[in-house]
CSV table of C-alpha atoms in Angstrom, one decimal:
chain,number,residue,atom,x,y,z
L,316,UNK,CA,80.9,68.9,160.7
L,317,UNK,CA,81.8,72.3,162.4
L,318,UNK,CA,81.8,72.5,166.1
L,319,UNK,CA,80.6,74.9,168.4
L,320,UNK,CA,82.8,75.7,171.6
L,321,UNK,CA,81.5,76.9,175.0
L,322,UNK,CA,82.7,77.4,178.6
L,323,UNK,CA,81.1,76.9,182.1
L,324,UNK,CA,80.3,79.8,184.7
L,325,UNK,CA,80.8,78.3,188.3
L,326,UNK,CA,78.3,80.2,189.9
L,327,UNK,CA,78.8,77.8,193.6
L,328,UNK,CA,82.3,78.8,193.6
L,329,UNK,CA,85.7,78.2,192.0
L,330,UNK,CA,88.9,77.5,192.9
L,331,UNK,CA,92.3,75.1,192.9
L,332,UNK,CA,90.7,72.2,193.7
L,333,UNK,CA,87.6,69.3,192.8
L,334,UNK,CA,86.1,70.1,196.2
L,335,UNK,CA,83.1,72.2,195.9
L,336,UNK,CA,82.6,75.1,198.2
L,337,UNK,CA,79.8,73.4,199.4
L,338,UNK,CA,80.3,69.5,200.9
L,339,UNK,CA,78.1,66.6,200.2
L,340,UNK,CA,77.2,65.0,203.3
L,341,UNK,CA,73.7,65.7,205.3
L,342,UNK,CA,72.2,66.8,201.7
L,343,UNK,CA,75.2,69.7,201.3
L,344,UNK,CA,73.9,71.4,204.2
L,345,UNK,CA,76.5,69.7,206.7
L,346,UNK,CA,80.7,70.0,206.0
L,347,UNK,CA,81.7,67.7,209.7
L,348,UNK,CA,83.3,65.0,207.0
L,349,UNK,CA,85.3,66.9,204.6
L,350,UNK,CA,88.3,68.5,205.0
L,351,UNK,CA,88.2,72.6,205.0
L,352,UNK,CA,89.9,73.6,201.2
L,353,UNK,CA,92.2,76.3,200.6
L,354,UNK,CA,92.2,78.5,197.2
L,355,UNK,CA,88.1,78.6,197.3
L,356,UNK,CA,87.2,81.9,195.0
L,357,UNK,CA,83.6,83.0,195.9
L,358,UNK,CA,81.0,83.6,193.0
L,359,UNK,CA,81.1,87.0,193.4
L,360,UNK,CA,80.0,89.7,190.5
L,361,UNK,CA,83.9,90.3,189.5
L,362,UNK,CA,85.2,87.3,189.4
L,363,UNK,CA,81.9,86.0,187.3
L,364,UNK,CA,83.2,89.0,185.3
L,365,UNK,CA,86.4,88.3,184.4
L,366,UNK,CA,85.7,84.5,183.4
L,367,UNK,CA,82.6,85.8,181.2
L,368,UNK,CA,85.2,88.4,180.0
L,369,UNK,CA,88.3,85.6,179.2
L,370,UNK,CA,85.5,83.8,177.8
L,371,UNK,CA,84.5,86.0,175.3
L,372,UNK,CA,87.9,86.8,174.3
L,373,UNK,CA,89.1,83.3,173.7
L,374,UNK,CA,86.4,83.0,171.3
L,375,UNK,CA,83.6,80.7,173.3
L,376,UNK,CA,80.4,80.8,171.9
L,377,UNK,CA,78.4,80.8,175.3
L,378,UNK,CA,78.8,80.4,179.0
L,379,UNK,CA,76.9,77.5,181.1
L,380,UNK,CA,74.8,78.4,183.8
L,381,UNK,CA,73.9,76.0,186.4
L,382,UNK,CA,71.3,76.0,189.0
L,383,UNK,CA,70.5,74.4,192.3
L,384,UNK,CA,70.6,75.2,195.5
L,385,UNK,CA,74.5,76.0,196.1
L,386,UNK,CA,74.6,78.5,193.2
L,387,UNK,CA,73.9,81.7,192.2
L,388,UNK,CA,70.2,82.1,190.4
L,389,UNK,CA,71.5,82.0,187.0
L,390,UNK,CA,68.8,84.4,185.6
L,391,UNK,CA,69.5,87.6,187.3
L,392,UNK,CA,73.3,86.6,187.1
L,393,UNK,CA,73.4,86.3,183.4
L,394,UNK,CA,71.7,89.4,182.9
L,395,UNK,CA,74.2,91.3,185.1
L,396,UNK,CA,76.9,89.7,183.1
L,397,UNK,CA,75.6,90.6,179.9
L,398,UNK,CA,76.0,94.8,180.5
L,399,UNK,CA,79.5,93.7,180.5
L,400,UNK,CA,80.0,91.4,177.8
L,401,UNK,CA,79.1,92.0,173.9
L,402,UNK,CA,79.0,89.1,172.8
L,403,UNK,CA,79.2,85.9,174.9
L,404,UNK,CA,75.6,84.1,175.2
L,405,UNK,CA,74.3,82.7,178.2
L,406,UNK,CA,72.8,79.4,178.7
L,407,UNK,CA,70.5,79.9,181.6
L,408,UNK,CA,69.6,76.8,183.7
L,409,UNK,CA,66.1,76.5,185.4
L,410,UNK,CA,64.1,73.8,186.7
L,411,UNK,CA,60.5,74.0,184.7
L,412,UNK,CA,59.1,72.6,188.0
L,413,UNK,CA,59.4,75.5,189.9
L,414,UNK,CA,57.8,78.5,187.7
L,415,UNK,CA,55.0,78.5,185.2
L,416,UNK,CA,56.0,77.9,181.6
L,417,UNK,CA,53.9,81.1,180.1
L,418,UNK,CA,56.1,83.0,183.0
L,419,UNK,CA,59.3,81.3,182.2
L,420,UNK,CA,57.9,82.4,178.1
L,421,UNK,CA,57.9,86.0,179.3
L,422,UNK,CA,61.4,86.1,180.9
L,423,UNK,CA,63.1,84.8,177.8
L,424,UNK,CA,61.1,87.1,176.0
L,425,UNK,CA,62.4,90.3,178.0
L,426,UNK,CA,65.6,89.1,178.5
L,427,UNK,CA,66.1,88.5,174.8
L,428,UNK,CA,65.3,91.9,174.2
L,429,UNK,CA,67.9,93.3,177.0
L,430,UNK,CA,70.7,91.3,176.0
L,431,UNK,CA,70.1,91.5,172.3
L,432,UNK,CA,69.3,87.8,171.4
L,433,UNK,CA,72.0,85.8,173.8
L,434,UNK,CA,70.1,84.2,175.7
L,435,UNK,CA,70.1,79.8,175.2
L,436,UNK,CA,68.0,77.8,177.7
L,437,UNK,CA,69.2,74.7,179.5
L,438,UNK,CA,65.7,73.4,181.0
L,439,UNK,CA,67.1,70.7,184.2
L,440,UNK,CA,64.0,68.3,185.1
L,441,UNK,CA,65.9,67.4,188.5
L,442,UNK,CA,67.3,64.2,189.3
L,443,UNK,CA,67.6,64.3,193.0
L,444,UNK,CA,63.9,64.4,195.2
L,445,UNK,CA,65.9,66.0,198.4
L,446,UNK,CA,67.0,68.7,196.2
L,447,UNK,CA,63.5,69.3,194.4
L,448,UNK,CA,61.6,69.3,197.4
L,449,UNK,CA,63.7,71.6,199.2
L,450,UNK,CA,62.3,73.8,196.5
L,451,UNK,CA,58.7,72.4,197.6
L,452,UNK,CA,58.5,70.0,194.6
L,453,UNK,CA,57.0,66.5,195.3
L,454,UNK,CA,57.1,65.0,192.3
L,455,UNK,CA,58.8,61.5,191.9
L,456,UNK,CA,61.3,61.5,188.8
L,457,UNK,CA,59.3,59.8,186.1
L,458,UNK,CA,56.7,62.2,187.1
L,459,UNK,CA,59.0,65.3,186.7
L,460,UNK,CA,60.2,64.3,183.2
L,461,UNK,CA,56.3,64.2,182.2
L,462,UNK,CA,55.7,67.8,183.6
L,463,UNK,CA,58.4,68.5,181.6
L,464,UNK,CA,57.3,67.7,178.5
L,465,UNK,CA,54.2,69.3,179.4
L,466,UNK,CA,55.5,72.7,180.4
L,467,UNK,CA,58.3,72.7,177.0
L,468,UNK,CA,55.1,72.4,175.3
L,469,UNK,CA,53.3,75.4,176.2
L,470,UNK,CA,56.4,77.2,176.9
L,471,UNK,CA,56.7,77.3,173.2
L,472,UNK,CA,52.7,77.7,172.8
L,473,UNK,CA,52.9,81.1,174.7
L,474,UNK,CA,55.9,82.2,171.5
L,475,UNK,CA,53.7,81.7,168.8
L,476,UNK,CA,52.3,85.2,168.9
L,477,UNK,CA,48.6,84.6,169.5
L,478,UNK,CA,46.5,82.8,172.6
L,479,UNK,CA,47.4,79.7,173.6
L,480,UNK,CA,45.1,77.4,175.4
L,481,UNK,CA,46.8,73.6,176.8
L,482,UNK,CA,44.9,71.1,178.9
L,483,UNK,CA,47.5,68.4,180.8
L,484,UNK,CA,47.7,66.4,183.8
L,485,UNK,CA,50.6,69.4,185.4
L,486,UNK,CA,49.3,72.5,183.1
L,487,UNK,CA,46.0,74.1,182.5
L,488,UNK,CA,46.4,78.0,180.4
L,489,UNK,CA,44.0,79.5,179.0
L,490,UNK,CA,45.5,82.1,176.2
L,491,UNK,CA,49.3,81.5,177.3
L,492,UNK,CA,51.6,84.1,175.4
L,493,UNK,CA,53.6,86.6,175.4
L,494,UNK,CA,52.7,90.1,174.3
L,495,UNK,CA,56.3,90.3,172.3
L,496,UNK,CA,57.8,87.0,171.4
L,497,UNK,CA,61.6,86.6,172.0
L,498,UNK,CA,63.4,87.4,169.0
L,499,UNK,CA,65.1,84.9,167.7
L,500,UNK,CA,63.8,82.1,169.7
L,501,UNK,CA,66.1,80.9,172.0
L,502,UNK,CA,67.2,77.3,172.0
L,503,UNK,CA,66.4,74.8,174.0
L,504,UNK,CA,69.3,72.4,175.6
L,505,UNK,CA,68.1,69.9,177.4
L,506,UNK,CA,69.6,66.0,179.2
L,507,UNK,CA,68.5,63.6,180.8
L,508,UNK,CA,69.9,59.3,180.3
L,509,UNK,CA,66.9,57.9,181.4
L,510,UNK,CA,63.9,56.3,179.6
L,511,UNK,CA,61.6,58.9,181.4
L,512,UNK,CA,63.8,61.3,179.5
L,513,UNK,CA,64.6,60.3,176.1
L,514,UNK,CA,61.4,60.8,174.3
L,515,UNK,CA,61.6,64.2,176.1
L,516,UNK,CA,64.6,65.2,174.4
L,517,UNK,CA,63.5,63.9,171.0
L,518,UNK,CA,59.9,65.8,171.3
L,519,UNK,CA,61.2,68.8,172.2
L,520,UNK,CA,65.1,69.9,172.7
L,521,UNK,CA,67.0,71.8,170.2
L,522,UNK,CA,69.8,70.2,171.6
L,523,UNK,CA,70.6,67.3,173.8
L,524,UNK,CA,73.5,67.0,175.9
L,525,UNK,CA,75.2,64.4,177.6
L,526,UNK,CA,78.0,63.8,179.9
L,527,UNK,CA,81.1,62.6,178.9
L,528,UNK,CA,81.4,59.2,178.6
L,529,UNK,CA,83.8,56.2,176.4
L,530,UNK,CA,83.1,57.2,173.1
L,531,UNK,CA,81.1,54.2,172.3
L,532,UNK,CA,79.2,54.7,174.9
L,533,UNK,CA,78.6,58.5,173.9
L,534,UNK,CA,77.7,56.9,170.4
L,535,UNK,CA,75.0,54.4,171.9
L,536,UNK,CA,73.3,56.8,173.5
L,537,UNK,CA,73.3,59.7,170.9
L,538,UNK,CA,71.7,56.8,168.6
L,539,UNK,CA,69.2,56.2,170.9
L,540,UNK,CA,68.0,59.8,171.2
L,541,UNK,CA,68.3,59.9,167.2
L,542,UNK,CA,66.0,57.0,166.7
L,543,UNK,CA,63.2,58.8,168.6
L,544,UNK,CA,63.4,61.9,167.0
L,545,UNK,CA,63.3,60.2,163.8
L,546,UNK,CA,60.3,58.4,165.2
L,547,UNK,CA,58.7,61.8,165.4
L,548,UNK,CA,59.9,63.3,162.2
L,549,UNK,CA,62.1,65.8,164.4
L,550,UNK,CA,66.0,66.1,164.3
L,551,UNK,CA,68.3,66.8,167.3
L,552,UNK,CA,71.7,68.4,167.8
L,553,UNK,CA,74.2,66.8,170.0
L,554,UNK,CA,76.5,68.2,172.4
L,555,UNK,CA,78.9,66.9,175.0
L,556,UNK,CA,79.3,68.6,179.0
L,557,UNK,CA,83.3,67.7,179.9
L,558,UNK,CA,85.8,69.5,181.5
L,559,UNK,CA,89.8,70.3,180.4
L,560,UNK,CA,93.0,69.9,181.6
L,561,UNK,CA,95.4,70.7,178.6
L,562,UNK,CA,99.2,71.7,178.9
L,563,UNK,CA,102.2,72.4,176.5
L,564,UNK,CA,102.8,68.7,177.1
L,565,UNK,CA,100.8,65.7,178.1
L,566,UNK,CA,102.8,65.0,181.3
L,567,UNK,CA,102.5,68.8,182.7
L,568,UNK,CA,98.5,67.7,182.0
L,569,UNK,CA,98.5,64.7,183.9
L,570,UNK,CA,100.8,66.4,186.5
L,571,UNK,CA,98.1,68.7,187.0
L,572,UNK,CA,95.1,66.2,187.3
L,573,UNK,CA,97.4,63.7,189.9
L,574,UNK,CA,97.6,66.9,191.9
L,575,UNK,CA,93.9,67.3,192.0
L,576,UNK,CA,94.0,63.8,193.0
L,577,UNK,CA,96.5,64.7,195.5
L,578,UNK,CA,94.3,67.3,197.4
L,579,UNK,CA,91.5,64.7,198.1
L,580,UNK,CA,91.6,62.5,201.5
L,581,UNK,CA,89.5,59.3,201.5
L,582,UNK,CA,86.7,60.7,203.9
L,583,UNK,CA,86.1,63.3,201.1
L,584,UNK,CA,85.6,61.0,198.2
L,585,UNK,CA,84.1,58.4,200.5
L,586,UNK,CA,81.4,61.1,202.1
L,587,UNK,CA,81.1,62.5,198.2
L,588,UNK,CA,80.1,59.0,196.9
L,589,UNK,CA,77.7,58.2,199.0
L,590,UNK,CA,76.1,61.6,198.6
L,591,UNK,CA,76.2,60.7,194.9
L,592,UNK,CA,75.3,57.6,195.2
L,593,UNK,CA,72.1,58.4,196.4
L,594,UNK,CA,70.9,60.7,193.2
L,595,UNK,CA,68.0,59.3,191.4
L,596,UNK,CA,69.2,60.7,188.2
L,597,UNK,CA,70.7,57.9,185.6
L,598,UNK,CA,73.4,60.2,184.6
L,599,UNK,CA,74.8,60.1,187.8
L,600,UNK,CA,75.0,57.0,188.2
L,601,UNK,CA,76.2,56.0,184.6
L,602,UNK,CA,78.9,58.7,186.3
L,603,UNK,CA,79.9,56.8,189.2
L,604,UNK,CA,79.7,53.6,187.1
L,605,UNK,CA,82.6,54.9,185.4
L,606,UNK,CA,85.1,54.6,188.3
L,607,UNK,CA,83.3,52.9,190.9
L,608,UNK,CA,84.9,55.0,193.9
L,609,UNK,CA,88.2,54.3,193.2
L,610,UNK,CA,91.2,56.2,192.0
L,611,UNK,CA,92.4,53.1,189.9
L,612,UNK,CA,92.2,53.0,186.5
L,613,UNK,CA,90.6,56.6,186.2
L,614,UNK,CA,91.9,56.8,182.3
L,615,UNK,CA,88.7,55.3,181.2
L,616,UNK,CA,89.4,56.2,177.7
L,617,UNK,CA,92.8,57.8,176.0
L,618,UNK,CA,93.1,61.4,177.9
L,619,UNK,CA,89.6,60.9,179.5
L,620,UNK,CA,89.9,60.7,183.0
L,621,UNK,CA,87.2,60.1,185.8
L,622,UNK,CA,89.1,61.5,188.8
L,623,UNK,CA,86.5,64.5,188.6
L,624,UNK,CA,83.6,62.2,189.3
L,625,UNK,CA,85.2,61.3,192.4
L,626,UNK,CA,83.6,64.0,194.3
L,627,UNK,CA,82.2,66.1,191.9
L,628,UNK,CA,78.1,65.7,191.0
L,629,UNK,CA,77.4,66.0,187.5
L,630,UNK,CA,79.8,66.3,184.8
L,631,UNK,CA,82.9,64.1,186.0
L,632,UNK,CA,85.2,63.4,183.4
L,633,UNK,CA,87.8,65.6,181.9
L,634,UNK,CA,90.3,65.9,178.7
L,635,UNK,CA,93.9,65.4,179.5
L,636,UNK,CA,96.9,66.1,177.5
L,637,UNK,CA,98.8,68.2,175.6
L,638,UNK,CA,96.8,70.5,173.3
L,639,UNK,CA,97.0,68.3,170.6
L,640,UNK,CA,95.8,65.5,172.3
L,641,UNK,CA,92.7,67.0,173.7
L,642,UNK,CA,92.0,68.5,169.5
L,643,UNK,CA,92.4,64.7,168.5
L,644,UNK,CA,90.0,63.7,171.3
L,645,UNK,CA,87.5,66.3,170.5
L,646,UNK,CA,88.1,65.2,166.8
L,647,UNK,CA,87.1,62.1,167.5
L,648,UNK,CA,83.8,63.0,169.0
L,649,UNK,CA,83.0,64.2,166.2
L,650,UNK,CA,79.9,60.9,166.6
L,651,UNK,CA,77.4,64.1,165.2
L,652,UNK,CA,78.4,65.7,168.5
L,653,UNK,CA,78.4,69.5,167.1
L,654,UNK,CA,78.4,71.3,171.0
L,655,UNK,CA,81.4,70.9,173.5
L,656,UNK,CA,80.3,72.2,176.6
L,657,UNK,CA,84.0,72.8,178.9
L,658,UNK,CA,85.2,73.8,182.1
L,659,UNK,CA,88.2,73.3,184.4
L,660,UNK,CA,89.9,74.2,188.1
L,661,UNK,CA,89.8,76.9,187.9
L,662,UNK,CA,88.2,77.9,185.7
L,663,UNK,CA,89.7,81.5,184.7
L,664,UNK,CA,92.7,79.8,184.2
L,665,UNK,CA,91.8,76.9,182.7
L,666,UNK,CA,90.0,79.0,179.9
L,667,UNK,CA,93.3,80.3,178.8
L,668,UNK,CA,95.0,77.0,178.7
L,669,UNK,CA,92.2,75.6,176.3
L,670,UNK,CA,91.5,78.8,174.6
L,671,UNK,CA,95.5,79.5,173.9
L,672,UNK,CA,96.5,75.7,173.3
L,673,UNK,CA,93.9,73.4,172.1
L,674,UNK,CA,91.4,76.6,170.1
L,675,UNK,CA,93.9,77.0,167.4
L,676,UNK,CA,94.8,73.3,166.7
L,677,UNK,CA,90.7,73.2,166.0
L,678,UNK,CA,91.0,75.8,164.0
L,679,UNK,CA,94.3,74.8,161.9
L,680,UNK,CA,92.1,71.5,161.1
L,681,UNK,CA,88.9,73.8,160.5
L,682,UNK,CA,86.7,71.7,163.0
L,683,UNK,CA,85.5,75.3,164.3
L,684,UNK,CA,81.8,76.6,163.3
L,685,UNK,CA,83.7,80.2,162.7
L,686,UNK,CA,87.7,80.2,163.0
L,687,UNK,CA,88.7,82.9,165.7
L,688,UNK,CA,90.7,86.2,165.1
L,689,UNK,CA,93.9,86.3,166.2
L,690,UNK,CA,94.6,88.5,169.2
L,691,UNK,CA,98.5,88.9,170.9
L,692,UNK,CA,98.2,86.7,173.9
L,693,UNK,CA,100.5,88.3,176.9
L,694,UNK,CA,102.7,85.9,176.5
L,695,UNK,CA,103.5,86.4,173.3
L,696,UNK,CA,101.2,83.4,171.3
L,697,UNK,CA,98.4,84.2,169.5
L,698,UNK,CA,95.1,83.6,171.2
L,699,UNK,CA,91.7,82.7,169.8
L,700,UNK,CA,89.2,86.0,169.8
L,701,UNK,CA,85.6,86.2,169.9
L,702,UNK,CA,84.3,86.2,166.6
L,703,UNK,CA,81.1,86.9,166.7
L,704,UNK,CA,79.7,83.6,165.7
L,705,UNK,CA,76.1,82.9,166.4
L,706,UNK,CA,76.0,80.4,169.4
L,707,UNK,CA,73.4,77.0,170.3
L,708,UNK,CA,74.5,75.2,173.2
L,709,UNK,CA,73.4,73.4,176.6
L,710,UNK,CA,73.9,71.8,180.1
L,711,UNK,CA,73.5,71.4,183.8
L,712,UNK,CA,76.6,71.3,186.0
């Protein structure tokens, strides 16, 4: 199986360190428990720009997009993006709670149409109720994962090119569409561990993406999404949201995560894992399972470390090694897992270490979906170039 490759956008802010601009405590609106961070890079348009730009260079397929309240709104920053990329796609996060589906139908369509067909959408049901109803949604979770079903279904009602009526519980249209559908159809990424979620995924995401966990674990739940789609007479792609620390050699990696490690005090990770603690959303907590708070043992798996987690919502493992380890790692996903889904502090950098070291070792054992042109790298190695590849891919943070 070929695999697709893809990068993240920090939109909140980037920089040397696992802290987030933003802290945890009081909801994130509060910082009197963590320690002030140096080497913080604001989301500003240029910056955005050149990690888009790297992005496209090194050959990723796409750039994730999250969304929440200490981010930039992914749609109108995508689109900016796009008048100065040619190539790299953009998979915009939204929260289908928060807009109609036959508006959000219209959006894709027009953006589709400005960008030329790169648009990918990573829908993101919610899985924390202080977050959603600072946004003035009540819901409770279950309840959110039903609307979202509801609103994915009329969402691609309003694409079919003629009136489209639906009658649920959240959603009530009478002749939904969209005067020009989006051409092509973008796809739709979507996660979500809990039981609420799963037949979600199998009814209605092109692709489903989880957080990176033990491989057997990755394979248990990849199974279980598989098994309802079958159930429906539906097939879904898999892909995999982790981020990267990879290195000429394994210990220069695993210097570079200790320091990480090294810039957190206790009150950080303790006032971060409460915070966490506190999400509704089984991901997260499958997260936190994985390290329990502490910064023993964080190699839960060979080269996949947990020290992310430690303070970081969402995504919160990373690959680290050399380059070849984090190609036999990624090798070994290969559990049907087609999309990897990467990022790393920070993240400008951190796209050239994966794009320089670990693209071509994927390439030499032709894992890639389209192998990348070689363009001089300024320091003399060949780095991987866009190629032009068509791009599916997913995520949330």
């Amino acid at each position: 199986m070929s695999i697709h490759l893809h990068w993240f956008l920090p939109t909140g802010g980037d920089g040397r360190t696992l802290v987030d601009r933003h802290a945890y405590t009081d909801g994130g609106i509060g910082r009197s428990k963590i320690t002030p961070v140096r080497g913080v890079r604001a989301p500003d348009i240029e910056y955005l720009a050149q990690i888009a730009k790297a992005a496209e260079r090194l050959g990723f397929e796409a750039v994730l997009t999250p969304t929440g309240t200490w981010c930039e709104d992914a749609w109108l920053t995508t689109v900016a993006l796009a008048q100065q990329t040619e190539r790299l796609k953009f998979l915009v996060a939204f929260r289908p709670g928060l807009i109609s589906p036959v508006l959000a139908a219209q959006m894709a369509a027009t953006y589709q149409r400005i960008t030329r067909g790169r648009l990918l959408l990573n829908v993101v049901t919610g899985g924390d109720s202080t977050e959603q109803r600072r946004f003035g949604d009540h819901l409770d979770h279950d309840r959110r994962y039903a609307r979202t079903a509801e609103f994915l279904s009329v969402i691609r009602g309003a694409w079919g090119g003629r009136p489209y009526d639906f009658d649920g519980e959240h959603y009530q249209v009478e002749g939904g569409l969209t005067a020009l559908p989006p051409d092509p159809l973008p796809e739709i990424f979507f996660g979500g561990s809990s039981a609420a979620a799963g037949p979600v995924a199998a009814e209605h995401a092109d692709v489903y993406l989880t957080w990176g966990e033990p491989p057997a674990q990755v394979k248990e739940k990849i199974d279980w999404i598989r098994g309802l789609a079958e159930e429906r007479g539906r097939t879904v792609r898999f892909g995999i949201r982790l981020h990267t620390i990879s290195r000429d050699s394994a210990q220069d990696a695993w210097a570079t995560a200790h320091r990480l490690l090294d810039d957190l005090d206790p009150e950080t990770v303790a006032a971060a894992q409460q915070a966490l603690g506190r999400s509704e959303s089984v991901g997260q907590q499958r997260m936190l399972a994985l390290h329990g708070g502490s910064r023993d043992r964080l190699e839960i798996s060979p080269n996949l470390w947990a020290g992310v987690g430690l303070v970081r919502g969402g995504a919160g493992t990373a690959l680290v090694g050399s380059h070849a380890d984090v190609a036999d790692r990624i090798e070994e996903h290969e559990l049907g897992i087609e999309h990897f889904v990467l990022s790393g502090y920070p993240h400008l950098e951190e796209a050239y270490w994966f794009g320089e070291g670990v693209t071509p070792e994927l390439a030499a054992r032709g894992l890639l979906a389209q192998r990348p042109s070689e363009v001089p790298a300024a320091n003399g190695r060949p780095s991987a170039a866009p190629g032009g590849a068509p791009l599916l891919f997913a995520g949330g943070r």
